[in-house]
Short mmCIF file of C-alpha atoms and ligand atoms in Angstrom, two decimals:
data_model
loop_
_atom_site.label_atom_id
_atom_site.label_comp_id
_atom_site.label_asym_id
_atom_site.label_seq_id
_atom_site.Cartn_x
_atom_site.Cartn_y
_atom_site.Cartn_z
CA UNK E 816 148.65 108.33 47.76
CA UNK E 817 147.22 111.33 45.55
CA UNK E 818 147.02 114.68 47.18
CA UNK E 819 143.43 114.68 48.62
CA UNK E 820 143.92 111.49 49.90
CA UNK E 821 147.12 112.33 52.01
CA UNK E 822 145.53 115.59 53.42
CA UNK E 823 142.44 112.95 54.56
CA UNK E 824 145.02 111.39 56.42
CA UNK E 825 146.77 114.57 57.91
CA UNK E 826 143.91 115.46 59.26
CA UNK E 827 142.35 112.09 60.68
CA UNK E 828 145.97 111.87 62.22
CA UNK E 829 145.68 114.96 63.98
CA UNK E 830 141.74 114.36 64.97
CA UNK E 831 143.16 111.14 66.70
CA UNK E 832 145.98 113.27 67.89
CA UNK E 833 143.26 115.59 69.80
CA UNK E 834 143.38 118.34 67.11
CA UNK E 835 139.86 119.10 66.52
CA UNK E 836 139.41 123.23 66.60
CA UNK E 837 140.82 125.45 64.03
CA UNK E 838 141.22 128.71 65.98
CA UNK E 839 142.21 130.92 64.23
CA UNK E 840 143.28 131.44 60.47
CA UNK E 841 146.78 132.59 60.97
CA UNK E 842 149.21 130.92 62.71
CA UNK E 843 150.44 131.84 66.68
CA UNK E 844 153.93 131.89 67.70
CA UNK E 845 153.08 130.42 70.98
CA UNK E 846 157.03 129.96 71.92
CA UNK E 847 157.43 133.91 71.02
CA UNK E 848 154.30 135.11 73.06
CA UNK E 849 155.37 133.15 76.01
CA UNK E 850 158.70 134.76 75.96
CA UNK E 851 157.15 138.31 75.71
CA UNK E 852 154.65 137.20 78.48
CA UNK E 853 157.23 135.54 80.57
CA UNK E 854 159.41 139.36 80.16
CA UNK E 855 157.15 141.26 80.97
CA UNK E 856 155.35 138.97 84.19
CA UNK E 857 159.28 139.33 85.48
CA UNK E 858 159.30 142.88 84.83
CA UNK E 859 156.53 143.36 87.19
CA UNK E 860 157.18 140.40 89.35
CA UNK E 861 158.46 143.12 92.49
CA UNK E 862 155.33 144.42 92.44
CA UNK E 863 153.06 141.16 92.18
CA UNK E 864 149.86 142.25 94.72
CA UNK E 865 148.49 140.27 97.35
CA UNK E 866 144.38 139.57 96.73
CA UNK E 867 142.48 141.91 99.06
CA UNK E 868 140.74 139.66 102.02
CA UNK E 869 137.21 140.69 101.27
CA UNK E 870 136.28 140.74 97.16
CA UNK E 871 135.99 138.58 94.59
CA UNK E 872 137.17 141.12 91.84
CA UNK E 873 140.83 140.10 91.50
CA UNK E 874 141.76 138.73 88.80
CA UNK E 875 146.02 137.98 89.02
CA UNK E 876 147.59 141.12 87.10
CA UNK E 877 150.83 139.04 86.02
CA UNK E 878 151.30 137.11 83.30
CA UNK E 879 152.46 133.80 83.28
CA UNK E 880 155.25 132.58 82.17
CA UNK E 881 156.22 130.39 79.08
CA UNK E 882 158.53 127.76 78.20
CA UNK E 883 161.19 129.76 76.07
CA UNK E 884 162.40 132.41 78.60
CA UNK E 885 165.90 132.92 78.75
CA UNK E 886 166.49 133.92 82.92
CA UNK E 887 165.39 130.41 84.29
CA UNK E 888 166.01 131.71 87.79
CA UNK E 889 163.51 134.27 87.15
CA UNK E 890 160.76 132.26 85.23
CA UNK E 891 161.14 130.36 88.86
CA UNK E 892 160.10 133.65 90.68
CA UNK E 893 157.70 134.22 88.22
CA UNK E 894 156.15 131.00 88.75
CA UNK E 895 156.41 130.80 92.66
CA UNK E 896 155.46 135.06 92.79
CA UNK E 897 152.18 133.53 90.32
CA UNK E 898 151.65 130.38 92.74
CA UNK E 899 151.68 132.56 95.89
CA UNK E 900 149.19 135.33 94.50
CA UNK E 901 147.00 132.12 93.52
CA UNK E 902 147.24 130.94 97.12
CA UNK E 903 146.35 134.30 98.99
CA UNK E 904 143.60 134.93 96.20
CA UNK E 905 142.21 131.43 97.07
CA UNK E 906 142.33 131.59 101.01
CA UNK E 907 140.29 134.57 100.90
CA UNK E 908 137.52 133.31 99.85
CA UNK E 909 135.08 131.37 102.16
CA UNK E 910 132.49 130.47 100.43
CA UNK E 911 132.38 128.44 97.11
CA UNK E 912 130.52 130.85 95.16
CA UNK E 913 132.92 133.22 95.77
CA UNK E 914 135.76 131.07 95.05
CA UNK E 915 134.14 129.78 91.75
CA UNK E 916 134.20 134.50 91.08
CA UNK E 917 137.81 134.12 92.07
CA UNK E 918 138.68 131.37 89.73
CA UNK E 919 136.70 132.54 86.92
CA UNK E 920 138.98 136.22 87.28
CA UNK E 921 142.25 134.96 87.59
CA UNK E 922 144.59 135.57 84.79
CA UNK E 923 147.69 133.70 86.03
CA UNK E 924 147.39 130.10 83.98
CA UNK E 925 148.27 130.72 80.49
CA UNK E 926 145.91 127.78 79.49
CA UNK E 927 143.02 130.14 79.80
CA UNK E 928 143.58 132.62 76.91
CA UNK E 929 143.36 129.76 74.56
CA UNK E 930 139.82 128.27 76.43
CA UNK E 931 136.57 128.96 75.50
CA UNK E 932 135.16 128.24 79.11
CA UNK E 933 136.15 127.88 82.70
CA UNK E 934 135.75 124.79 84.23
CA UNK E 935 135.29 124.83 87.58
CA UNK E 936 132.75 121.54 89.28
CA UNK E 937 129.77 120.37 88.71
CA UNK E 938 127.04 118.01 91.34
CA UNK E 939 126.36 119.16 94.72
CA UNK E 940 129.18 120.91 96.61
CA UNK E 941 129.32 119.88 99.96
CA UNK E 942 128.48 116.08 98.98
CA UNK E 943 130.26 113.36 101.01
CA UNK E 944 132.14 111.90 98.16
CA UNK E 945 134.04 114.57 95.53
CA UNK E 946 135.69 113.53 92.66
CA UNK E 947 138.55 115.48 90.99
CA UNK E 948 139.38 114.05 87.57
CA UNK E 949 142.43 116.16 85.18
CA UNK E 950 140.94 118.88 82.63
CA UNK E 951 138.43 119.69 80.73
CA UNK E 952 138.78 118.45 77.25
CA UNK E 953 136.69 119.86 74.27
CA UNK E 954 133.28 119.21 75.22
CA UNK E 955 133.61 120.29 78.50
CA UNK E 956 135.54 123.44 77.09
CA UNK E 957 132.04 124.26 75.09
CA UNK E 958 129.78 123.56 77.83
CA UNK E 959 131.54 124.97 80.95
CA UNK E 960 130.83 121.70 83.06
CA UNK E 961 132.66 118.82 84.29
CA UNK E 962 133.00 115.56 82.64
CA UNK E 963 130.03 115.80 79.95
CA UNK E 964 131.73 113.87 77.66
CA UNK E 965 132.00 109.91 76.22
CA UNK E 966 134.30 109.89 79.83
CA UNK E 967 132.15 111.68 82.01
CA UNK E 968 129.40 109.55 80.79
CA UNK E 969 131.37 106.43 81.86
CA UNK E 970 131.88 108.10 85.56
CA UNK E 971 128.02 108.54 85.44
CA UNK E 972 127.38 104.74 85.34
CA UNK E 973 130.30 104.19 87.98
CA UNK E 974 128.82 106.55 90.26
CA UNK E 975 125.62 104.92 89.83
CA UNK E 976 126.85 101.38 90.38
CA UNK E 977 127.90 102.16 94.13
CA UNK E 978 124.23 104.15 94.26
CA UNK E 979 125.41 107.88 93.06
CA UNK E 980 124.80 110.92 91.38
CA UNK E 981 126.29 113.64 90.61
CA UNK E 982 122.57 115.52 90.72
CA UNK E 983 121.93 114.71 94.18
CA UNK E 984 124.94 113.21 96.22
CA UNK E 985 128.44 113.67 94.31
CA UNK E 986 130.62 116.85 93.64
CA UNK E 987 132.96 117.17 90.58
CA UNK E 988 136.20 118.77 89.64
CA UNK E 989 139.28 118.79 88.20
CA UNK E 990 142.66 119.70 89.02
CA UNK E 991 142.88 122.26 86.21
CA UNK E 992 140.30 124.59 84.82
CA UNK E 993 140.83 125.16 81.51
CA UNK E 994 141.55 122.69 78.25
CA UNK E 995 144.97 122.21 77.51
CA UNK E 996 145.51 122.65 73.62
CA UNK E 997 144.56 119.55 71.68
CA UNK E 998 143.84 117.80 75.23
CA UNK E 999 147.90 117.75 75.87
CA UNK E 1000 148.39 117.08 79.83
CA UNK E 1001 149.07 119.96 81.84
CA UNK E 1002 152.41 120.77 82.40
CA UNK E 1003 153.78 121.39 86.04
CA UNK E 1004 153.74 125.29 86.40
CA UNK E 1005 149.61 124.96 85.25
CA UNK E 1006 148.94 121.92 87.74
CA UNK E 1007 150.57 124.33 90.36
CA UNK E 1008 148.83 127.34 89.47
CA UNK E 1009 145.32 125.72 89.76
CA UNK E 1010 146.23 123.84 92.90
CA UNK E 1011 145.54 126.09 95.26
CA UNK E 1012 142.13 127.11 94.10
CA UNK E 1013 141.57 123.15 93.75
CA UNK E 1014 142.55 122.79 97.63
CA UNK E 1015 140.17 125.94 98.48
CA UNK E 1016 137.52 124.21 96.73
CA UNK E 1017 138.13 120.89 98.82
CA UNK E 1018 138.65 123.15 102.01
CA UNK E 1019 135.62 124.47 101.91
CA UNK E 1020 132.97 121.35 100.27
CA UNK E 1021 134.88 119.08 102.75
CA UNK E 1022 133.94 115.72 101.54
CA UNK E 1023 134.29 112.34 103.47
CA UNK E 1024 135.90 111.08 100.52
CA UNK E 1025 138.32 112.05 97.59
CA UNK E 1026 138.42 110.07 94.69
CA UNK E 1027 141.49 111.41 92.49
CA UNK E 1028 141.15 110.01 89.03
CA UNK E 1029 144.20 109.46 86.91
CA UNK E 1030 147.73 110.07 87.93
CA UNK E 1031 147.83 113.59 86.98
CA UNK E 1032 145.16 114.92 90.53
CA UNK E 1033 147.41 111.77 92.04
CA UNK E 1034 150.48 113.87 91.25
CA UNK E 1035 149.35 117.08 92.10
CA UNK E 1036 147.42 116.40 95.52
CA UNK E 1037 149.09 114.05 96.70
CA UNK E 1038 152.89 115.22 95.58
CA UNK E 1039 153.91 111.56 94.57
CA UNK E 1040 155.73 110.47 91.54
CA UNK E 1041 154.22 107.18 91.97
CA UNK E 1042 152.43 105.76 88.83
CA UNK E 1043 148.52 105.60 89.18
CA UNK E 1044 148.94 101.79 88.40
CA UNK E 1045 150.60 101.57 91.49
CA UNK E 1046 148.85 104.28 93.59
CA UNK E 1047 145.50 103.01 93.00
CA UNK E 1048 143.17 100.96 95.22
CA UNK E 1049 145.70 102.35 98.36
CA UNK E 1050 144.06 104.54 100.82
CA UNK E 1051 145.96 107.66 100.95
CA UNK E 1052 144.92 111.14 103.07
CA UNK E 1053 145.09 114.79 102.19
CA UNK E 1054 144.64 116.80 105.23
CA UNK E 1055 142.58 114.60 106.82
CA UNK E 1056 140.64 113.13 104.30
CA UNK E 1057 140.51 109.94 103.18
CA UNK E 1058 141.65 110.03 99.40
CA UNK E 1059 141.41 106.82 97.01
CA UNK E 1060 143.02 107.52 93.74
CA UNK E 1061 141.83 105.04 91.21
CA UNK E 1062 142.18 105.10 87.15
CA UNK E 1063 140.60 107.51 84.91
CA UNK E 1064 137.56 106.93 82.43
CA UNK E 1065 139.38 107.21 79.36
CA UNK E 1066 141.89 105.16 80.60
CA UNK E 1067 138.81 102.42 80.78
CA UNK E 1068 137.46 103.61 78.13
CA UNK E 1069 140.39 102.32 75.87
CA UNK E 1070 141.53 99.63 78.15
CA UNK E 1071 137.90 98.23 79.22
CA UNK E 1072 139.82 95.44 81.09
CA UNK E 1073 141.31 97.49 83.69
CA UNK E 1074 137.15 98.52 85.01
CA UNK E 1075 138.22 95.09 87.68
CA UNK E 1076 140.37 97.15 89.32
CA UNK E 1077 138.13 100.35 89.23
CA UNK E 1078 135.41 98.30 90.39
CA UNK E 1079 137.09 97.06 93.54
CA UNK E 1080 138.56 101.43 94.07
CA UNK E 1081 134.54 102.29 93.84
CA UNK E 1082 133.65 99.31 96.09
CA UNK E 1083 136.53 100.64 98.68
CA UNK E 1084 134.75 104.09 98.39
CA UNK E 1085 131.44 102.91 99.23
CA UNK E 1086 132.52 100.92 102.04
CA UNK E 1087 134.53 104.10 103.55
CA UNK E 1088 131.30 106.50 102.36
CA UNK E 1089 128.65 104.39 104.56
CA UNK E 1090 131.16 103.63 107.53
CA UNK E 1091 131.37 99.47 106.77
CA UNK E 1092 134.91 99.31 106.53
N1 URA Q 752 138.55 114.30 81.65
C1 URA Q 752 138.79 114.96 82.79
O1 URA Q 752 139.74 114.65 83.49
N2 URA Q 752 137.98 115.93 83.15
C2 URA Q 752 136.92 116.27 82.44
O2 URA Q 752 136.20 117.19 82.85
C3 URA Q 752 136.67 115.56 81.24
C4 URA Q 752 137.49 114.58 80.87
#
């Protein structure tokens, strides 16, 4: 292989990897600035505030912290001081609009210095059915929405084979809501960051039906450990609500077999949605 053509391949075999935005032109240290971060959020974790009840201005004035620090017992305060502040940020707001302000202003997941966009929903909040798929990948990144991509385009024709849309009678989320770098799952301190902004939002659209796609919503709402393979097509409930966690687009996309088994989750849903079950 001459030079030229092994950089070709380099770089196809990070596009497949998910690799597809050059940043910046020198190189982070994301280990180091995690470190720093994770120092100085534990620094000021004895003072971290509690949101005011009444306005949307508060963004979470810790930072969060990273993989590398050395105190592990105190990268777990950080996180739980970081999860907390989310949680009384999130239950004062009553309104969606407001909580979308909230979201939008909160600094505590370290995914969103390295986003372009937040992503919050997309459809018609206070729809029967909601969806909450796992993060926004590149072109949702760009656009600020939900699910505009080759996968989101795919959920588009399964909502509209039980009769849906996201324009008129279907809300749309995820679980986290910025892009992970290179489209990497979120790891567990992010997922639990978002989460209770994510159960605000439910809270307060309060859908007849939650469709969780993929394992990692699964996971998260639901606090299993059970494989979506499993989990899916089994009527579970989240406060109430009757939740049916089925597989995710891309998965179909690369695995167009599997749409059986979606098909029979979406046929579930629409039986539960008009009250024929
Ligand atoms: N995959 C997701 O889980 N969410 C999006 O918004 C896009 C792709």
């Amino acid at each position: 292989m001459d030079q030229i053509t092994e950089y070709g391949a380099i770089l196809e075999w990070y596009l497949a990897a998910g690799v597809d935005e050059a940043i910046g032109d020198v190189a982070v240290d994301r280990f180091e600035s995690s470190r720093r971060l994770a120092e100085q959020a534990a620094a000021k974790n004895a003072q971290v505030p509690v949101a005011p009840t009444s306005s949307p201005a508060f963004a979470a004035p810790v930072a969060a912290p990273g993989p590398g620090a050395r105190d592990q017992e105190k990268e777990r305060e950080v996180n739980s001081a970081l999860v907390e502040n989310a949680r009384s940020i999130a239950a004062a707001c009553d309104d969606i609009a407001t909580l979308e302000a909230a979201i939008r202003a909160f600094e505590g997941c370290p995914l969103k210095a390295g986003a372009t966009n937040t992503v919050i929903a997309d459809g018609v909040a206070g729809a029967d059915l909601m969806l909450i798929g796992e993060a926004p990948g590149a072109d949702e990144d760009r656009l600020g929405r939900p699910f505009v991509g080759r996968a989101g385009q795919l959920l588009d024709r399964m909502l509209a084979a039980i009769g849906r849309d996201r324009a008129r009678d279907a809300y749309i989320a995820n679980i986290i809501f910025w892009r992970p770098p290179a489209n990497r799952k979120p790891d567990p301190v992010e997922t639990a960051t978002c989460l209770p902004f994510v159960e605000r939002l439910i809270e307060l659209s309060k859908p007849k039906v939650l469709v969780l796609l993929g394992g990692t919503p699964a996971t998260s709402l639901l606090g299993t450990n059970q494989g979506i393979t499993r989990l899916r097509g089994h009527w579970q409930d989240w406060n109430g609500i009757p939740v049916m966690p089925t597989l995710h687009p891309a998965y179909l996309l690369r695995q167009p077999l599997a749409k059986r088994d979606s098909w029979r989750d979406l046929l579930a849903v629409r039986r539960r949605l008009s009250g024929t079950d």
